[in-house]
């Protein structure tokens, strides 16, 4: 003959077999079934009474622990959400900063290219000036040589004029 508490025991065993996570989520129905079994306490066998004592300890732990579990899990979930949102916002901020830095880098590179172009142009002009300076240096040397020759010529002419004037005095 089956115990009058057998259907309640089966329901409790079924709840227990689904695991502790399921039990945590079904604490109210579990507690109600434990109360139902407790109602049969005066007719329970020794094994059923032992089972009831274990269930009463478990229910006490569940009733005390479930609010804490839910609170901590909720806090962890909110923390993950905040962390994710913060990460997303940080990514957006960094992308914005990167875009600004990239634009500044392009501007600087453009300025550098312009400066290099100006320097190359000035270098070209400088090389042309050095070439002209070298050719002018040669021309100046020839001019100085020619000037020396002109001085010598003038001295010779002056000397010859003086001789001619001296010779003309005796005429």
PDB file of C-alpha atoms in Angstrom:
ATOM      1  CA  UNK A   1       0.000   0.000   0.000  1.00  0.00           C
ATOM      2  CA  UNK A   2       1.267   3.422  -0.989  1.00  0.00           C
ATOM      3  CA  UNK A   3       1.940   6.108   1.605  1.00  0.00           C
ATOM      4  CA  UNK A   4      -0.499   9.062   1.502  1.00  0.00           C
ATOM      5  CA  UNK A   5       2.554  11.372   1.126  1.00  0.00           C
ATOM      6  CA  UNK A   6       3.833   9.473  -1.952  1.00  0.00           C
ATOM      7  CA  UNK A   7       2.505  11.956  -4.593  1.00  0.00           C
ATOM      8  CA  UNK A   8       4.116  14.865  -2.735  1.00  0.00           C
ATOM      9  CA  UNK A   9       7.380  12.912  -2.358  1.00  0.00           C
ATOM     10  CA  UNK A  10       7.370  12.174  -6.125  1.00  0.00           C
ATOM     11  CA  UNK A  11       6.773  15.861  -6.941  1.00  0.00           C
ATOM     12  CA  UNK A  12       9.612  16.874  -4.618  1.00  0.00           C
ATOM     13  CA  UNK A  13      11.972  14.255  -6.089  1.00  0.00           C
ATOM     14  CA  UNK A  14      11.087  15.513  -9.588  1.00  0.00           C
ATOM     15  CA  UNK A  15      11.884  19.100  -8.544  1.00  0.00           C
ATOM     16  CA  UNK A  16      15.179  17.977  -6.975  1.00  0.00           C
ATOM     17  CA  UNK A  17      16.148  16.009 -10.087  1.00  0.00           C
ATOM     18  CA  UNK A  18      16.039  19.181 -12.234  1.00  0.00           C
ATOM     19  CA  UNK A  19      19.035  20.623 -10.393  1.00  0.00           C
ATOM     20  CA  UNK A  20      19.781  23.374  -7.942  1.00  0.00           C
ATOM     21  CA  UNK A  21      19.397  26.227 -10.480  1.00  0.00           C
ATOM     22  CA  UNK A  22      15.840  25.109 -11.235  1.00  0.00           C
ATOM     23  CA  UNK A  23      15.175  24.732  -7.514  1.00  0.00           C
ATOM     24  CA  UNK A  24      16.435  28.274  -6.858  1.00  0.00           C
ATOM     25  CA  UNK A  25      13.990  29.592  -9.460  1.00  0.00           C
ATOM     26  CA  UNK A  26      11.110  27.456  -8.120  1.00  0.00           C
ATOM     27  CA  UNK A  27      11.657  28.112  -4.403  1.00  0.00           C
ATOM     28  CA  UNK A  28       7.991  29.008  -3.779  1.00  0.00           C
ATOM     29  CA  UNK A  29       6.552  25.821  -5.298  1.00  0.00           C
ATOM     30  CA  UNK A  30       9.294  23.808  -3.551  1.00  0.00           C
ATOM     31  CA  UNK A  31       8.449  25.438  -0.214  1.00  0.00           C
ATOM     32  CA  UNK A  32       4.737  24.756  -0.746  1.00  0.00           C
ATOM     33  CA  UNK A  33       5.427  21.058  -1.466  1.00  0.00           C
ATOM     34  CA  UNK A  34       7.635  20.813   1.642  1.00  0.00           C
ATOM     35  CA  UNK A  35       4.766  22.291   3.694  1.00  0.00           C
ATOM     36  CA  UNK A  36       2.417  19.711   2.129  1.00  0.00           C
ATOM     37  CA  UNK A  37       4.796  16.889   3.100  1.00  0.00           C
ATOM     38  CA  UNK A  38       5.130  18.338   6.589  1.00  0.00           C
ATOM     39  CA  UNK A  39       1.353  18.087   6.885  1.00  0.00           C
ATOM     40  CA  UNK A  40       1.790  14.313   6.643  1.00  0.00           C
ATOM     41  CA  UNK A  41       4.621  14.246   9.213  1.00  0.00           C
ATOM     42  CA  UNK A  42       2.695  12.165  11.753  1.00  0.00           C
ATOM     43  CA  UNK A  43       2.158   9.403   9.119  1.00  0.00           C
ATOM     44  CA  UNK A  44       5.633   9.343   7.508  1.00  0.00           C
ATOM     45  CA  UNK A  45       7.945   6.351   7.500  1.00  0.00           C
ATOM     46  CA  UNK A  46      11.439   6.748   8.941  1.00  0.00           C
ATOM     47  CA  UNK A  47      12.923   7.298   5.414  1.00  0.00           C
ATOM     48  CA  UNK A  48      10.217   9.837   4.552  1.00  0.00           C
ATOM     49  CA  UNK A  49      10.771  11.640   7.879  1.00  0.00           C
ATOM     50  CA  UNK A  50      14.525  11.755   7.179  1.00  0.00           C
ATOM     51  CA  UNK A  51      13.753  13.062   3.676  1.00  0.00           C
ATOM     52  CA  UNK A  52      11.487  15.745   5.241  1.00  0.00           C
ATOM     53  CA  UNK A  53      14.256  16.837   7.668  1.00  0.00           C
ATOM     54  CA  UNK A  54      16.698  17.180   4.743  1.00  0.00           C
ATOM     55  CA  UNK A  55      14.093  19.149   2.788  1.00  0.00           C
ATOM     56  CA  UNK A  56      13.399  21.458   5.738  1.00  0.00           C
ATOM     57  CA  UNK A  57      17.133  22.276   6.051  1.00  0.00           C
ATOM     58  CA  UNK A  58      17.323  22.799   2.278  1.00  0.00           C
ATOM     59  CA  UNK A  59      14.254  25.060   2.321  1.00  0.00           C
ATOM     60  CA  UNK A  60      15.725  27.137   5.136  1.00  0.00           C
ATOM     61  CA  UNK A  61      18.947  27.557   3.145  1.00  0.00           C
ATOM     62  CA  UNK A  62      17.004  28.394  -0.021  1.00  0.00           C
ATOM     63  CA  UNK A  63      14.752  30.915   1.720  1.00  0.00           C
ATOM     64  CA  UNK A  64      17.787  32.603   3.297  1.00  0.00           C
ATOM     65  CA  UNK A  65      20.060  32.328   0.256  1.00  0.00           C
ATOM     66  CA  UNK A  66      17.814  32.983  -2.746  1.00  0.00           C
ATOM     67  CA  UNK A  67      17.398  36.743  -2.150  1.00  0.00           C
ATOM     68  CA  UNK A  68      21.160  37.070  -1.795  1.00  0.00           C
ATOM     69  CA  UNK A  69      21.754  34.936  -4.893  1.00  0.00           C
ATOM     70  CA  UNK A  70      19.279  36.971  -6.945  1.00  0.00           C
ATOM     71  CA  UNK A  71      20.701  40.228  -5.631  1.00  0.00           C
ATOM     72  CA  UNK A  72      24.298  39.271  -6.415  1.00  0.00           C
ATOM     73  CA  UNK A  73      23.392  37.851  -9.828  1.00  0.00           C
ATOM     74  CA  UNK A  74      21.417  40.999 -10.622  1.00  0.00           C
ATOM     75  CA  UNK A  75      24.337  43.166  -9.503  1.00  0.00           C
ATOM     76  CA  UNK A  76      26.686  41.083 -11.654  1.00  0.00           C
ATOM     77  CA  UNK A  77      24.348  41.429 -14.651  1.00  0.00           C
ATOM     78  CA  UNK A  78      24.121  45.200 -14.164  1.00  0.00           C
ATOM     79  CA  UNK A  79      27.900  45.347 -13.772  1.00  0.00           C
ATOM     80  CA  UNK A  80      28.346  43.512 -17.080  1.00  0.00           C
ATOM     81  CA  UNK A  81      25.880  45.883 -18.753  1.00  0.00           C
ATOM     82  CA  UNK A  82      27.643  48.946 -17.373  1.00  0.00           C
ATOM     83  CA  UNK A  83      31.030  47.517 -18.284  1.00  0.00           C
ATOM     84  CA  UNK A  84      29.815  46.766 -21.804  1.00  0.00           C
ATOM     85  CA  UNK A  85      28.304  50.234 -22.191  1.00  0.00           C
ATOM     86  CA  UNK A  86      31.478  51.809 -20.828  1.00  0.00           C
ATOM     87  CA  UNK A  87      33.582  49.734 -23.204  1.00  0.00           C
ATOM     88  CA  UNK A  88      31.374  50.753 -26.139  1.00  0.00           C
ATOM     89  CA  UNK A  89      31.560  54.420 -25.134  1.00  0.00           C
ATOM     90  CA  UNK A  90      35.325  54.185 -24.686  1.00  0.00           C
ATOM     91  CA  UNK A  91      35.621  52.626 -28.151  1.00  0.00           C
ATOM     92  CA  UNK A  92      33.581  55.462 -29.648  1.00  0.00           C
ATOM     93  CA  UNK A  93      35.663  58.063 -27.824  1.00  0.00           C
ATOM     94  CA  UNK A  94      38.902  56.424 -28.934  1.00  0.00           C
ATOM     95  CA  UNK A  95      37.683  56.207 -32.538  1.00  0.00           C
ATOM     96  CA  UNK A  96      36.879  59.921 -32.409  1.00  0.00           C
ATOM     97  CA  UNK A  97      40.293  60.719 -30.970  1.00  0.00           C
ATOM     98  CA  UNK A  98      41.932  58.494 -33.573  1.00  0.00           C
ATOM     99  CA  UNK A  99      40.079  60.317 -36.356  1.00  0.00           C
ATOM    100  CA  UNK A 100      41.279  63.678 -34.982  1.00  0.00           C
ATOM    101  CA  UNK A 101      44.853  62.408 -34.694  1.00  0.00           C
ATOM    102  CA  UNK A 102      44.716  60.934 -38.196  1.00  0.00           C
ATOM    103  CA  UNK A 103      43.539  64.276 -39.596  1.00  0.00           C
ATOM    104  CA  UNK A 104      46.263  66.113 -37.695  1.00  0.00           C
ATOM    105  CA  UNK A 105      48.818  63.601 -38.991  1.00  0.00           C
ATOM    106  CA  UNK A 106      47.642  64.235 -42.577  1.00  0.00           C
ATOM    107  CA  UNK A 107      47.927  67.991 -42.060  1.00  0.00           C
ATOM    108  CA  UNK A 108      51.431  67.627 -40.663  1.00  0.00           C
ATOM    109  CA  UNK A 109      52.419  65.317 -43.521  1.00  0.00           C
ATOM    110  CA  UNK A 110      51.046  67.842 -46.013  1.00  0.00           C
ATOM    111  CA  UNK A 111      53.013  70.645 -44.331  1.00  0.00           C
ATOM    112  CA  UNK A 112      56.144  68.494 -44.393  1.00  0.00           C
ATOM    113  CA  UNK A 113      55.663  67.769 -48.109  1.00  0.00           C
ATOM    114  CA  UNK A 114      55.270  71.495 -48.791  1.00  0.00           C
ATOM    115  CA  UNK A 115      58.388  72.266 -46.742  1.00  0.00           C
ATOM    116  CA  UNK A 116      60.353  69.596 -48.596  1.00  0.00           C
ATOM    117  CA  UNK A 117      59.173  70.973 -51.953  1.00  0.00           C
ATOM    118  CA  UNK A 118      60.286  74.480 -50.884  1.00  0.00           C
ATOM    119  CA  UNK A 119      63.645  73.137 -49.679  1.00  0.00           C
ATOM    120  CA  UNK A 120      64.177  71.281 -52.951  1.00  0.00           C
ATOM    121  CA  UNK A 121      63.362  74.456 -54.894  1.00  0.00           C
ATOM    122  CA  UNK A 122      65.780  76.459 -52.723  1.00  0.00           C
ATOM    123  CA  UNK A 123      68.401  73.748 -53.177  1.00  0.00           C
ATOM    124  CA  UNK A 124      67.979  74.009 -56.947  1.00  0.00           C
ATOM    125  CA  UNK A 125      68.380  77.799 -56.764  1.00  0.00           C
ATOM    126  CA  UNK A 126      71.390  77.400 -54.459  1.00  0.00           C
ATOM    127  CA  UNK A 127      73.033  74.977 -56.891  1.00  0.00           C
ATOM    128  CA  UNK A 128      72.389  77.421 -59.754  1.00  0.00           C
ATOM    129  CA  UNK A 129      73.897  80.234 -57.674  1.00  0.00           C
ATOM    130  CA  UNK A 130      76.938  78.115 -56.841  1.00  0.00           C
ATOM    131  CA  UNK A 131      77.348  77.339 -60.540  1.00  0.00           C
ATOM    132  CA  UNK A 132      77.075  81.057 -61.393  1.00  0.00           C
ATOM    133  CA  UNK A 133      79.468  81.880 -58.548  1.00  0.00           C
ATOM    134  CA  UNK A 134      81.972  79.397 -59.902  1.00  0.00           C
ATOM    135  CA  UNK A 135      81.693  80.790 -63.429  1.00  0.00           C
ATOM    136  CA  UNK A 136      81.836  84.372 -62.082  1.00  0.00           C
ATOM    137  CA  UNK A 137      84.856  83.412 -60.024  1.00  0.00           C
ATOM    138  CA  UNK A 138      86.586  82.306 -63.228  1.00  0.00           C
ATOM    139  CA  UNK A 139      85.452  85.476 -65.019  1.00  0.00           C
ATOM    140  CA  UNK A 140      86.701  87.628 -62.137  1.00  0.00           C
ATOM    141  CA  UNK A 141      90.072  85.876 -62.261  1.00  0.00           C
ATOM    142  CA  UNK A 142      90.321  86.571 -65.986  1.00  0.00           C
ATOM    143  CA  UNK A 143      89.190  90.143 -65.365  1.00  0.00           C
ATOM    144  CA  UNK A 144      91.871  90.585 -62.707  1.00  0.00           C
ATOM    145  CA  UNK A 145      94.463  89.155 -65.065  1.00  0.00           C
ATOM    146  CA  UNK A 146      93.206  91.477 -67.806  1.00  0.00           C
ATOM    147  CA  UNK A 147      93.289  94.386 -65.340  1.00  0.00           C
ATOM    148  CA  UNK A 148      96.921  93.614 -64.558  1.00  0.00           C
ATOM    149  CA  UNK A 149      97.647  93.535 -68.260  1.00  0.00           C
ATOM    150  CA  UNK A 150      95.819  96.880 -68.703  1.00  0.00           C
ATOM    151  CA  UNK A 151      97.865  98.388 -65.856  1.00  0.00           C
ATOM    152  CA  UNK A 152     101.030  97.114 -67.463  1.00  0.00           C
ATOM    153  CA  UNK A 153      99.901  98.500 -70.823  1.00  0.00           C
ATOM    154  CA  UNK A 154      99.057 101.890 -69.283  1.00  0.00           C
ATOM    155  CA  UNK A 155     102.413 101.985 -67.538  1.00  0.00           C
ATOM    156  CA  UNK A 156     104.143 101.164 -70.799  1.00  0.00           C
ATOM    157  CA  UNK A 157     102.101 103.830 -72.609  1.00  0.00           C
ATOM    158  CA  UNK A 158     102.817 106.387 -69.876  1.00  0.00           C
ATOM    159  CA  UNK A 159     106.447 105.445 -70.051  1.00  0.00           C
ATOM    160  CA  UNK A 160     106.477 105.824 -73.836  1.00  0.00           C
ATOM    161  CA  UNK A 161     104.550 109.137 -73.584  1.00  0.00           C
ATOM    162  CA  UNK A 162     107.131 110.389 -71.135  1.00  0.00           C
ATOM    163  CA  UNK A 163     109.950 109.331 -73.458  1.00  0.00           C
ATOM    164  CA  UNK A 164     108.193 110.989 -76.382  1.00  0.00           C
ATOM    165  CA  UNK A 165     107.674 114.176 -74.362  1.00  0.00           C
ATOM    166  CA  UNK A 166     111.304 114.139 -73.333  1.00  0.00           C
ATOM    167  CA  UNK A 167     112.351 113.605 -76.914  1.00  0.00           C
ATOM    168  CA  UNK A 168     110.024 116.402 -78.014  1.00  0.00           C
ATOM    169  CA  UNK A 169     111.773 118.828 -75.669  1.00  0.00           C
ATOM    170  CA  UNK A 170     114.898 118.588 -77.739  1.00  0.00           C
ATOM    171  CA  UNK A 171     113.163 119.455 -80.909  1.00  0.00           C
TER     172      UNK A 171
END
